[in-house]
Amino acid sequence: MLSHLQPEINFVLNSALWNFSIRTHYATFGQQMLSIAYEKDQLPSAKLALHYLLTTVLPYAKENAQFRLTNWSRVQKLLQLAENALVVYNLVNFFKFLRSGTRPLLVDCLLRINHRSLDGAKRRTIGYSYMTRELVWAGFLELLGFTIPFVNYHALKRKLRNLLRIEAAPQRQDERVELTADTRCAYCNERVILPHHMGCRHVFCYLCLKGNQLADAGFQCNVCDYRSETFRKVVVL
């Protein structure tokens, strides 16, 4: 019922979280668990307003544009370019953080604000000698989040399977395709839905075959290793 107000709901919730964390305690809830906080003298009212703008208002504006301006192709392209640029800047800042141990977030770097320890009055630099296990794992997960989308999992799985499998005799393209009531998809091993084949005698669901060929241009039959760039519908005579 309130789906048309989703951007506004998210904005109110994010504003409340920002108010009870950054504005009140000068630290996010995660930073409070790690006993660190921003330097109060580095976050005057003007910088607090900029922090709120960068971390809450701008994400709301992006979500609102993506939610309500779907027909504006130029706006969507600009948003995509800005999002890609932000990913690159975050990656650069992440490597900078691993090198210096300070300002792990891009907004920290833009506003030039540092952290301090809540355990005593002694100032510290969050570097390799002080970095907690949580920060190390968080950085590692961010790195995986940046790199995994660039890995073609389907092609890698096919190459590893071919490397480990004993070489099989190639199947002839003119082999007869057999389709019975008990025939199962060669990929998902379930009852075949919209049966198709790629030239060998094994039958696939349409979505299984089409999805694998879209994900991996060199997709082979996972039973006989037959390879074809096209596929045809199984015709019952």
JSON list of C-alpha atoms in Angstrom, two decimals:
[
{"chain": "A", "resi": 1, "resn": "MET", "atom": "CA", "xyz": [0.00, 0.00, 0.00]},
{"chain": "A", "resi": 2, "resn": "LEU", "atom": "CA", "xyz": [2.91, 2.34, 0.74]},
{"chain": "A", "resi": 3, "resn": "SER", "atom": "CA", "xyz": [5.17, 1.09, -2.06]},
{"chain": "A", "resi": 4, "resn": "HIS", "atom": "CA", "xyz": [4.82, 4.40, -3.93]},
{"chain": "A", "resi": 5, "resn": "LEU", "atom": "CA", "xyz": [6.34, 6.14, -0.88]},
{"chain": "A", "resi": 6, "resn": "GLN", "atom": "CA", "xyz": [9.34, 3.79, -0.56]},
{"chain": "A", "resi": 7, "resn": "PRO", "atom": "CA", "xyz": [12.01, 6.50, -1.22]},
{"chain": "A", "resi": 8, "resn": "GLU", "atom": "CA", "xyz": [10.44, 8.79, 1.40]},
{"chain": "A", "resi": 9, "resn": "ILE", "atom": "CA", "xyz": [10.20, 5.98, 3.95]},
{"chain": "A", "resi": 10, "resn": "ASN", "atom": "CA", "xyz": [13.86, 5.09, 3.43]},
{"chain": "A", "resi": 11, "resn": "PHE", "atom": "CA", "xyz": [14.78, 8.78, 3.71]},
{"chain": "A", "resi": 12, "resn": "VAL", "atom": "CA", "xyz": [12.97, 9.17, 7.04]},
{"chain": "A", "resi": 13, "resn": "LEU", "atom": "CA", "xyz": [14.57, 6.01, 8.46]},
{"chain": "A", "resi": 14, "resn": "ASN", "atom": "CA", "xyz": [18.07, 7.00, 7.28]},
{"chain": "A", "resi": 15, "resn": "SER", "atom": "CA", "xyz": [17.59, 10.50, 8.69]},
{"chain": "A", "resi": 16, "resn": "ALA", "atom": "CA", "xyz": [16.58, 9.04, 12.06]},
{"chain": "A", "resi": 17, "resn": "LEU", "atom": "CA", "xyz": [19.62, 6.74, 12.06]},
{"chain": "A", "resi": 18, "resn": "TRP", "atom": "CA", "xyz": [21.91, 9.67, 11.17]},
{"chain": "A", "resi": 19, "resn": "ASN", "atom": "CA", "xyz": [20.38, 11.85, 13.89]},
{"chain": "A", "resi": 20, "resn": "PHE", "atom": "CA", "xyz": [20.80, 9.26, 16.65]},
{"chain": "A", "resi": 21, "resn": "SER", "atom": "CA", "xyz": [24.32, 8.31, 15.57]},
{"chain": "A", "resi": 22, "resn": "ILE", "atom": "CA", "xyz": [26.38, 11.00, 13.83]},
{"chain": "A", "resi": 23, "resn": "ARG", "atom": "CA", "xyz": [24.55, 14.07, 15.14]},
{"chain": "A", "resi": 24, "resn": "THR", "atom": "CA", "xyz": [24.20, 12.82, 18.72]},
{"chain": "A", "resi": 25, "resn": "HIS", "atom": "CA", "xyz": [27.32, 10.73, 19.30]},
{"chain": "A", "resi": 26, "resn": "TYR", "atom": "CA", "xyz": [29.60, 11.78, 16.41]},
{"chain": "A", "resi": 27, "resn": "ALA", "atom": "CA", "xyz": [29.89, 8.12, 15.39]},
{"chain": "A", "resi": 28, "resn": "THR", "atom": "CA", "xyz": [27.92, 5.52, 13.50]},
{"chain": "A", "resi": 29, "resn": "PHE", "atom": "CA", "xyz": [26.57, 2.56, 15.44]},
{"chain": "A", "resi": 30, "resn": "GLY", "atom": "CA", "xyz": [29.33, 0.36, 14.01]},
{"chain": "A", "resi": 31, "resn": "GLN", "atom": "CA", "xyz": [31.99, 2.87, 15.06]},
{"chain": "A", "resi": 32, "resn": "GLN", "atom": "CA", "xyz": [30.52, 2.97, 18.57]},
{"chain": "A", "resi": 33, "resn": "MET", "atom": "CA", "xyz": [30.90, -0.82, 18.79]},
{"chain": "A", "resi": 34, "resn": "LEU", "atom": "CA", "xyz": [34.57, -0.40, 17.86]},
{"chain": "A", "resi": 35, "resn": "SER", "atom": "CA", "xyz": [34.98, 2.39, 20.47]},
{"chain": "A", "resi": 36, "resn": "ILE", "atom": "CA", "xyz": [35.88, 5.06, 17.95]},
{"chain": "A", "resi": 37, "resn": "ALA", "atom": "CA", "xyz": [34.24, 8.35, 17.02]},
{"chain": "A", "resi": 38, "resn": "TYR", "atom": "CA", "xyz": [34.81, 11.42, 14.87]},
{"chain": "A", "resi": 39, "resn": "GLU", "atom": "CA", "xyz": [36.80, 14.32, 16.28]},
{"chain": "A", "resi": 40, "resn": "LYS", "atom": "CA", "xyz": [34.18, 16.79, 17.55]},
{"chain": "A", "resi": 41, "resn": "ASP", "atom": "CA", "xyz": [36.27, 19.82, 16.71]},
{"chain": "A", "resi": 42, "resn": "GLN", "atom": "CA", "xyz": [36.49, 18.60, 13.09]},
{"chain": "A", "resi": 43, "resn": "LEU", "atom": "CA", "xyz": [32.70, 18.38, 12.74]},
{"chain": "A", "resi": 44, "resn": "PRO", "atom": "CA", "xyz": [31.23, 21.86, 13.20]},
{"chain": "A", "resi": 45, "resn": "SER", "atom": "CA", "xyz": [27.65, 22.60, 12.17]},
{"chain": "A", "resi": 46, "resn": "ALA", "atom": "CA", "xyz": [28.59, 23.26, 8.54]},
{"chain": "A", "resi": 47, "resn": "LYS", "atom": "CA", "xyz": [30.42, 19.94, 8.16]},
{"chain": "A", "resi": 48, "resn": "LEU", "atom": "CA", "xyz": [27.62, 18.11, 9.94]},
{"chain": "A", "resi": 49, "resn": "ALA", "atom": "CA", "xyz": [25.19, 19.53, 7.38]},
{"chain": "A", "resi": 50, "resn": "LEU", "atom": "CA", "xyz": [27.50, 18.45, 4.54]},
{"chain": "A", "resi": 51, "resn": "HIS", "atom": "CA", "xyz": [27.80, 14.98, 6.07]},
{"chain": "A", "resi": 52, "resn": "TYR", "atom": "CA", "xyz": [24.01, 14.70, 6.22]},
{"chain": "A", "resi": 53, "resn": "LEU", "atom": "CA", "xyz": [23.77, 15.91, 2.62]},
{"chain": "A", "resi": 54, "resn": "LEU", "atom": "CA", "xyz": [26.31, 13.39, 1.32]},
{"chain": "A", "resi": 55, "resn": "THR", "atom": "CA", "xyz": [25.19, 10.37, 3.30]},
{"chain": "A", "resi": 56, "resn": "THR", "atom": "CA", "xyz": [21.40, 10.83, 3.43]},
{"chain": "A", "resi": 57, "resn": "VAL", "atom": "CA", "xyz": [20.03, 13.49, 1.08]},
{"chain": "A", "resi": 58, "resn": "LEU", "atom": "CA", "xyz": [21.98, 12.53, -2.04]},
{"chain": "A", "resi": 59, "resn": "PRO", "atom": "CA", "xyz": [21.12, 8.79, -1.75]},
{"chain": "A", "resi": 60, "resn": "TYR", "atom": "CA", "xyz": [17.46, 9.81, -1.37]},
{"chain": "A", "resi": 61, "resn": "ALA", "atom": "CA", "xyz": [17.67, 11.99, -4.48]},
{"chain": "A", "resi": 62, "resn": "LYS", "atom": "CA", "xyz": [19.22, 9.13, -6.46]},
{"chain": "A", "resi": 63, "resn": "GLU", "atom": "CA", "xyz": [16.63, 6.61, -5.27]},
{"chain": "A", "resi": 64, "resn": "ASN", "atom": "CA", "xyz": [13.81, 9.06, -5.98]},
{"chain": "A", "resi": 65, "resn": "ALA", "atom": "CA", "xyz": [15.07, 9.68, -9.53]},
{"chain": "A", "resi": 66, "resn": "GLN", "atom": "CA", "xyz": [15.44, 5.94, -10.20]},
{"chain": "A", "resi": 67, "resn": "PHE", "atom": "CA", "xyz": [11.98, 5.31, -8.76]},
{"chain": "A", "resi": 68, "resn": "ARG", "atom": "CA", "xyz": [10.01, 8.11, -10.43]},
{"chain": "A", "resi": 69, "resn": "LEU", "atom": "CA", "xyz": [12.00, 9.23, -13.49]},
{"chain": "A", "resi": 70, "resn": "THR", "atom": "CA", "xyz": [12.30, 5.87, -15.23]},
{"chain": "A", "resi": 71, "resn": "ASN", "atom": "CA", "xyz": [11.17, 7.37, -18.55]},
{"chain": "A", "resi": 72, "resn": "TRP", "atom": "CA", "xyz": [13.90, 10.03, -18.54]},
{"chain": "A", "resi": 73, "resn": "SER", "atom": "CA", "xyz": [16.69, 8.17, -20.32]},
{"chain": "A", "resi": 74, "resn": "ARG", "atom": "CA", "xyz": [19.24, 11.01, -19.97]},
{"chain": "A", "resi": 75, "resn": "VAL", "atom": "CA", "xyz": [18.69, 11.22, -16.23]},
{"chain": "A", "resi": 76, "resn": "GLN", "atom": "CA", "xyz": [19.11, 7.46, -15.87]},
{"chain": "A", "resi": 77, "resn": "LYS", "atom": "CA", "xyz": [22.33, 7.53, -17.92]},
{"chain": "A", "resi": 78, "resn": "LEU", "atom": "CA", "xyz": [23.72, 10.37, -15.79]},
{"chain": "A", "resi": 79, "resn": "LEU", "atom": "CA", "xyz": [22.84, 8.45, -12.64]},
{"chain": "A", "resi": 80, "resn": "GLN", "atom": "CA", "xyz": [24.56, 5.35, -13.98]},
{"chain": "A", "resi": 81, "resn": "LEU", "atom": "CA", "xyz": [27.70, 7.33, -14.84]},
{"chain": "A", "resi": 82, "resn": "ALA", "atom": "CA", "xyz": [27.72, 8.96, -11.40]},
{"chain": "A", "resi": 83, "resn": "GLU", "atom": "CA", "xyz": [27.25, 5.59, -9.72]},
{"chain": "A", "resi": 84, "resn": "ASN", "atom": "CA", "xyz": [30.12, 4.04, -11.72]},
{"chain": "A", "resi": 85, "resn": "ALA", "atom": "CA", "xyz": [32.38, 6.99, -10.87]},
{"chain": "A", "resi": 86, "resn": "LEU", "atom": "CA", "xyz": [31.46, 6.61, -7.19]},
{"chain": "A", "resi": 87, "resn": "VAL", "atom": "CA", "xyz": [32.42, 2.93, -7.28]},
{"chain": "A", "resi": 88, "resn": "VAL", "atom": "CA", "xyz": [35.84, 3.83, -8.73]},
{"chain": "A", "resi": 89, "resn": "TYR", "atom": "CA", "xyz": [36.43, 6.57, -6.14]},
{"chain": "A", "resi": 90, "resn": "ASN", "atom": "CA", "xyz": [35.42, 4.22, -3.32]},
{"chain": "A", "resi": 91, "resn": "LEU", "atom": "CA", "xyz": [37.85, 1.60, -4.61]},
{"chain": "A", "resi": 92, "resn": "VAL", "atom": "CA", "xyz": [40.70, 4.15, -4.79]},
{"chain": "A", "resi": 93, "resn": "ASN", "atom": "CA", "xyz": [39.90, 5.39, -1.30]},
{"chain": "A", "resi": 94, "resn": "PHE", "atom": "CA", "xyz": [39.79, 1.81, 0.00]},
{"chain": "A", "resi": 95, "resn": "PHE", "atom": "CA", "xyz": [43.36, 1.15, -1.20]},
{"chain": "A", "resi": 96, "resn": "LYS", "atom": "CA", "xyz": [44.39, 4.51, 0.24]},
{"chain": "A", "resi": 97, "resn": "PHE", "atom": "CA", "xyz": [42.89, 3.44, 3.59]},
{"chain": "A", "resi": 98, "resn": "LEU", "atom": "CA", "xyz": [44.81, 0.14, 3.51]},
{"chain": "A", "resi": 99, "resn": "ARG", "atom": "CA", "xyz": [48.01, 2.11, 2.95]},
{"chain": "A", "resi": 100, "resn": "SER", "atom": "CA", "xyz": [47.51, 4.90, 5.50]},
{"chain": "A", "resi": 101, "resn": "GLY", "atom": "CA", "xyz": [45.03, 3.40, 7.97]},
{"chain": "A", "resi": 102, "resn": "THR", "atom": "CA", "xyz": [42.98, 6.61, 8.16]},
{"chain": "A", "resi": 103, "resn": "ARG", "atom": "CA", "xyz": [39.65, 7.81, 6.71]},
{"chain": "A", "resi": 104, "resn": "PRO", "atom": "CA", "xyz": [38.15, 4.49, 5.59]},
{"chain": "A", "resi": 105, "resn": "LEU", "atom": "CA", "xyz": [35.04, 6.11, 4.04]},
{"chain": "A", "resi": 106, "resn": "LEU", "atom": "CA", "xyz": [34.96, 8.39, 1.02]},
{"chain": "A", "resi": 107, "resn": "VAL", "atom": "CA", "xyz": [32.88, 10.94, 2.92]},
{"chain": "A", "resi": 108, "resn": "ASP", "atom": "CA", "xyz": [35.60, 11.06, 5.60]},
{"chain": "A", "resi": 109, "resn": "CYS", "atom": "CA", "xyz": [38.17, 11.82, 2.94]},
{"chain": "A", "resi": 110, "resn": "LEU", "atom": "CA", "xyz": [36.02, 14.51, 1.30]},
{"chain": "A", "resi": 111, "resn": "LEU", "atom": "CA", "xyz": [35.29, 16.27, 4.60]},
{"chain": "A", "resi": 112, "resn": "ARG", "atom": "CA", "xyz": [38.80, 15.61, 5.94]},
{"chain": "A", "resi": 113, "resn": "ILE", "atom": "CA", "xyz": [37.65, 14.25, 9.30]},
{"chain": "A", "resi": 114, "resn": "ASN", "atom": "CA", "xyz": [39.51, 11.75, 11.48]},
{"chain": "A", "resi": 115, "resn": "HIS", "atom": "CA", "xyz": [38.61, 9.30, 14.23]},
{"chain": "A", "resi": 116, "resn": "ARG", "atom": "CA", "xyz": [39.61, 9.16, 17.85]},
{"chain": "A", "resi": 117, "resn": "SER", "atom": "CA", "xyz": [39.56, 6.39, 20.42]},
{"chain": "A", "resi": 118, "resn": "LEU", "atom": "CA", "xyz": [36.81, 6.43, 23.03]},
{"chain": "A", "resi": 119, "resn": "ASP", "atom": "CA", "xyz": [38.96, 4.37, 25.40]},
{"chain": "A", "resi": 120, "resn": "GLY", "atom": "CA", "xyz": [40.88, 7.09, 27.21]},
{"chain": "A", "resi": 121, "resn": "ALA", "atom": "CA", "xyz": [42.06, 10.49, 26.10]},
{"chain": "A", "resi": 122, "resn": "LYS", "atom": "CA", "xyz": [45.01, 9.19, 24.12]},
{"chain": "A", "resi": 123, "resn": "ARG", "atom": "CA", "xyz": [44.68, 9.85, 20.41]},
{"chain": "A", "resi": 124, "resn": "ARG", "atom": "CA", "xyz": [45.45, 7.04, 18.03]},
{"chain": "A", "resi": 125, "resn": "THR", "atom": "CA", "xyz": [45.86, 6.44, 14.33]},
{"chain": "A", "resi": 126, "resn": "ILE", "atom": "CA", "xyz": [43.91, 3.51, 12.95]},
{"chain": "A", "resi": 127, "resn": "GLY", "atom": "CA", "xyz": [46.74, 1.76, 11.15]},
{"chain": "A", "resi": 128, "resn": "TYR", "atom": "CA", "xyz": [48.00, -1.77, 10.78]},
{"chain": "A", "resi": 129, "resn": "SER", "atom": "CA", "xyz": [49.19, -1.93, 14.39]},
{"chain": "A", "resi": 130, "resn": "TYR", "atom": "CA", "xyz": [45.78, -0.92, 15.77]},
{"chain": "A", "resi": 131, "resn": "MET", "atom": "CA", "xyz": [43.42, -2.30, 13.12]},
{"chain": "A", "resi": 132, "resn": "THR", "atom": "CA", "xyz": [40.90, -4.67, 14.62]},
{"chain": "A", "resi": 133, "resn": "ARG", "atom": "CA", "xyz": [39.80, -7.98, 13.15]},
{"chain": "A", "resi": 134, "resn": "GLU", "atom": "CA", "xyz": [36.42, -6.47, 12.26]},
{"chain": "A", "resi": 135, "resn": "LEU", "atom": "CA", "xyz": [38.00, -3.73, 10.14]},
{"chain": "A", "resi": 136, "resn": "VAL", "atom": "CA", "xyz": [40.22, -6.23, 8.32]},
{"chain": "A", "resi": 137, "resn": "TRP", "atom": "CA", "xyz": [37.30, -8.48, 7.46]},
{"chain": "A", "resi": 138, "resn": "ALA", "atom": "CA", "xyz": [35.11, -5.52, 6.47]},
{"chain": "A", "resi": 139, "resn": "GLY", "atom": "CA", "xyz": [37.80, -4.32, 4.07]},
{"chain": "A", "resi": 140, "resn": "PHE", "atom": "CA", "xyz": [38.26, -7.82, 2.68]},
{"chain": "A", "resi": 141, "resn": "LEU", "atom": "CA", "xyz": [34.51, -8.17, 2.06]},
{"chain": "A", "resi": 142, "resn": "GLU", "atom": "CA", "xyz": [34.44, -4.78, 0.31]},
{"chain": "A", "resi": 143, "resn": "LEU", "atom": "CA", "xyz": [37.29, -5.91, -1.94]},
{"chain": "A", "resi": 144, "resn": "LEU", "atom": "CA", "xyz": [35.39, -9.11, -2.78]},
{"chain": "A", "resi": 145, "resn": "GLY", "atom": "CA", "xyz": [32.29, -7.05, -3.50]},
{"chain": "A", "resi": 146, "resn": "PHE", "atom": "CA", "xyz": [34.24, -5.03, -6.07]},
{"chain": "A", "resi": 147, "resn": "THR", "atom": "CA", "xyz": [36.03, -7.94, -7.75]},
{"chain": "A", "resi": 148, "resn": "ILE", "atom": "CA", "xyz": [33.53, -10.83, -7.79]},
{"chain": "A", "resi": 149, "resn": "PRO", "atom": "CA", "xyz": [31.09, -9.16, -10.26]},
{"chain": "A", "resi": 150, "resn": "PHE", "atom": "CA", "xyz": [33.90, -9.02, -12.84]},
{"chain": "A", "resi": 151, "resn": "VAL", "atom": "CA", "xyz": [34.50, -12.79, -12.67]},
{"chain": "A", "resi": 152, "resn": "ASN", "atom": "CA", "xyz": [32.57, -14.88, -15.22]},
{"chain": "A", "resi": 153, "resn": "TYR", "atom": "CA", "xyz": [31.66, -17.71, -12.89]},
{"chain": "A", "resi": 154, "resn": "HIS", "atom": "CA", "xyz": [30.02, -19.81, -15.61]},
{"chain": "A", "resi": 155, "resn": "ALA", "atom": "CA", "xyz": [33.04, -19.70, -17.94]},
{"chain": "A", "resi": 156, "resn": "LEU", "atom": "CA", "xyz": [35.40, -20.42, -15.05]},
{"chain": "A", "resi": 157, "resn": "LYS", "atom": "CA", "xyz": [33.31, -23.41, -13.95]},
{"chain": "A", "resi": 158, "resn": "ARG", "atom": "CA", "xyz": [33.26, -24.78, -17.51]},
{"chain": "A", "resi": 159, "resn": "LYS", "atom": "CA", "xyz": [37.04, -24.47, -17.89]},
{"chain": "A", "resi": 160, "resn": "LEU", "atom": "CA", "xyz": [37.67, -26.16, -14.54]},
{"chain": "A", "resi": 161, "resn": "ARG", "atom": "CA", "xyz": [35.27, -28.96, -15.41]},
{"chain": "A", "resi": 162, "resn": "ASN", "atom": "CA", "xyz": [36.98, -29.53, -18.76]},
{"chain": "A", "resi": 163, "resn": "LEU", "atom": "CA", "xyz": [40.37, -29.47, -17.05]},
{"chain": "A", "resi": 164, "resn": "LEU", "atom": "CA", "xyz": [39.42, -32.09, -14.46]},
{"chain": "A", "resi": 165, "resn": "ARG", "atom": "CA", "xyz": [37.27, -34.33, -16.65]},
{"chain": "A", "resi": 166, "resn": "ILE", "atom": "CA", "xyz": [38.60, -37.24, -18.67]},
{"chain": "A", "resi": 167, "resn": "GLU", "atom": "CA", "xyz": [38.27, -36.42, -22.35]},
{"chain": "A", "resi": 168, "resn": "ALA", "atom": "CA", "xyz": [35.00, -37.70, -23.76]},
{"chain": "A", "resi": 169, "resn": "ALA", "atom": "CA", "xyz": [34.21, -38.67, -27.32]},
{"chain": "A", "resi": 170, "resn": "PRO", "atom": "CA", "xyz": [32.46, -35.84, -29.19]},
{"chain": "A", "resi": 171, "resn": "GLN", "atom": "CA", "xyz": [28.77, -36.33, -29.89]},
{"chain": "A", "resi": 172, "resn": "ARG", "atom": "CA", "xyz": [27.50, -36.21, -33.43]},
{"chain": "A", "resi": 173, "resn": "GLN", "atom": "CA", "xyz": [25.13, -33.39, -34.25]},
{"chain": "A", "resi": 174, "resn": "ASP", "atom": "CA", "xyz": [22.66, -35.69, -36.04]},
{"chain": "A", "resi": 175, "resn": "GLU", "atom": "CA", "xyz": [21.97, -37.88, -32.99]},
{"chain": "A", "resi": 176, "resn": "ARG", "atom": "CA", "xyz": [18.28, -38.34, -32.31]},
{"chain": "A", "resi": 177, "resn": "VAL", "atom": "CA", "xyz": [16.83, -36.38, -29.40]},
{"chain": "A", "resi": 178, "resn": "GLU", "atom": "CA", "xyz": [14.68, -38.55, -27.16]},
{"chain": "A", "resi": 179, "resn": "LEU", "atom": "CA", "xyz": [11.87, -36.91, -25.19]},
{"chain": "A", "resi": 180, "resn": "THR", "atom": "CA", "xyz": [9.70, -39.01, -22.89]},
{"chain": "A", "resi": 181, "resn": "ALA", "atom": "CA", "xyz": [7.51, -38.40, -19.87]},
{"chain": "A", "resi": 182, "resn": "ASP", "atom": "CA", "xyz": [10.49, -39.18, -17.63]},
{"chain": "A", "resi": 183, "resn": "THR", "atom": "CA", "xyz": [13.02, -36.97, -19.43]},
{"chain": "A", "resi": 184, "resn": "ARG", "atom": "CA", "xyz": [14.80, -34.54, -17.14]},
{"chain": "A", "resi": 185, "resn": "CYS", "atom": "CA", "xyz": [16.77, -31.39, -17.95]},
{"chain": "A", "resi": 186, "resn": "ALA", "atom": "CA", "xyz": [20.48, -32.14, -18.38]},
{"chain": "A", "resi": 187, "resn": "TYR", "atom": "CA", "xyz": [21.35, -29.02, -16.38]},
{"chain": "A", "resi": 188, "resn": "CYS", "atom": "CA", "xyz": [18.88, -28.70, -13.48]},
{"chain": "A", "resi": 189, "resn": "ASN", "atom": "CA", "xyz": [17.84, -32.38, -13.38]},
{"chain": "A", "resi": 190, "resn": "GLU", "atom": "CA", "xyz": [14.18, -31.40, -13.05]},
{"chain": "A", "resi": 191, "resn": "ARG", "atom": "CA", "xyz": [11.20, -32.11, -15.29]},
{"chain": "A", "resi": 192, "resn": "VAL", "atom": "CA", "xyz": [11.84, -30.34, -18.61]},
{"chain": "A", "resi": 193, "resn": "ILE", "atom": "CA", "xyz": [10.00, -27.05, -19.15]},
{"chain": "A", "resi": 194, "resn": "LEU", "atom": "CA", "xyz": [9.87, -25.89, -22.80]},
{"chain": "A", "resi": 195, "resn": "PRO", "atom": "CA", "xyz": [12.31, -28.58, -24.02]},
{"chain": "A", "resi": 196, "resn": "HIS", "atom": "CA", "xyz": [15.16, -27.43, -26.26]},
{"chain": "A", "resi": 197, "resn": "HIS", "atom": "CA", "xyz": [18.44, -29.00, -27.42]},
{"chain": "A", "resi": 198, "resn": "MET", "atom": "CA", "xyz": [21.70, -27.57, -28.73]},
{"chain": "A", "resi": 199, "resn": "GLY", "atom": "CA", "xyz": [22.52, -30.25, -31.30]},
{"chain": "A", "resi": 200, "resn": "CYS", "atom": "CA", "xyz": [23.34, -33.24, -29.10]},
{"chain": "A", "resi": 201, "resn": "ARG", "atom": "CA", "xyz": [20.80, -35.75, -27.80]},
{"chain": "A", "resi": 202, "resn": "HIS", "atom": "CA", "xyz": [20.44, -34.14, -24.37]},
{"chain": "A", "resi": 203, "resn": "VAL", "atom": "CA", "xyz": [17.41, -32.03, -23.55]},
{"chain": "A", "resi": 204, "resn": "PHE", "atom": "CA", "xyz": [17.39, -28.78, -21.57]},
{"chain": "A", "resi": 205, "resn": "CYS", "atom": "CA", "xyz": [14.77, -26.43, -20.20]},
{"chain": "A", "resi": 206, "resn": "TYR", "atom": "CA", "xyz": [14.60, -23.30, -22.34]},
{"chain": "A", "resi": 207, "resn": "LEU", "atom": "CA", "xyz": [15.58, -21.01, -19.47]},
{"chain": "A", "resi": 208, "resn": "CYS", "atom": "CA", "xyz": [18.46, -23.27, -18.39]},
{"chain": "A", "resi": 209, "resn": "LEU", "atom": "CA", "xyz": [19.92, -23.36, -21.89]},
{"chain": "A", "resi": 210, "resn": "LYS", "atom": "CA", "xyz": [19.29, -19.74, -22.78]},
{"chain": "A", "resi": 211, "resn": "GLY", "atom": "CA", "xyz": [20.57, -18.44, -19.44]},
{"chain": "A", "resi": 212, "resn": "ASN", "atom": "CA", "xyz": [23.81, -20.44, -19.66]},
{"chain": "A", "resi": 213, "resn": "GLN", "atom": "CA", "xyz": [24.49, -19.36, -23.25]},
{"chain": "A", "resi": 214, "resn": "LEU", "atom": "CA", "xyz": [23.93, -15.72, -22.31]},
{"chain": "A", "resi": 215, "resn": "ALA", "atom": "CA", "xyz": [26.26, -16.01, -19.31]},
{"chain": "A", "resi": 216, "resn": "ASP", "atom": "CA", "xyz": [28.96, -18.03, -21.13]},
{"chain": "A", "resi": 217, "resn": "ALA", "atom": "CA", "xyz": [29.44, -17.72, -24.89]},
{"chain": "A", "resi": 218, "resn": "GLY", "atom": "CA", "xyz": [31.39, -21.02, -24.89]},
{"chain": "A", "resi": 219, "resn": "PHE", "atom": "CA", "xyz": [28.78, -23.01, -22.98]},
{"chain": "A", "resi": 220, "resn": "GLN", "atom": "CA", "xyz": [29.01, -26.78, -23.54]},
{"chain": "A", "resi": 221, "resn": "CYS", "atom": "CA", "xyz": [26.57, -29.54, -22.77]},
{"chain": "A", "resi": 222, "resn": "ASN", "atom": "CA", "xyz": [27.44, -30.52, -19.20]},
{"chain": "A", "resi": 223, "resn": "VAL", "atom": "CA", "xyz": [26.93, -34.21, -20.06]},
{"chain": "A", "resi": 224, "resn": "CYS", "atom": "CA", "xyz": [28.73, -34.74, -23.39]},
{"chain": "A", "resi": 225, "resn": "ASP", "atom": "CA", "xyz": [30.65, -31.44, -23.83]},
{"chain": "A", "resi": 226, "resn": "TYR", "atom": "CA", "xyz": [28.96, -30.71, -27.16]},
{"chain": "A", "resi": 227, "resn": "ARG", "atom": "CA", "xyz": [29.20, -27.03, -28.03]},
{"chain": "A", "resi": 228, "resn": "SER", "atom": "CA", "xyz": [26.91, -24.96, -30.20]},
{"chain": "A", "resi": 229, "resn": "GLU", "atom": "CA", "xyz": [26.04, -21.28, -30.37]},
{"chain": "A", "resi": 230, "resn": "THR", "atom": "CA", "xyz": [22.43, -22.03, -31.36]},
{"chain": "A", "resi": 231, "resn": "PHE", "atom": "CA", "xyz": [19.68, -24.23, -29.98]},
{"chain": "A", "resi": 232, "resn": "ARG", "atom": "CA", "xyz": [16.38, -25.55, -31.26]},
{"chain": "A", "resi": 233, "resn": "LYS", "atom": "CA", "xyz": [13.05, -26.55, -29.82]},
{"chain": "A", "resi": 234, "resn": "VAL", "atom": "CA", "xyz": [12.45, -30.27, -29.39]},
{"chain": "A", "resi": 235, "resn": "VAL", "atom": "CA", "xyz": [9.69, -31.28, -31.78]},
{"chain": "A", "resi": 236, "resn": "VAL", "atom": "CA", "xyz": [7.65, -34.34, -30.81]},
{"chain": "A", "resi": 237, "resn": "LEU", "atom": "CA", "xyz": [6.73, -36.35, -33.92]}
]
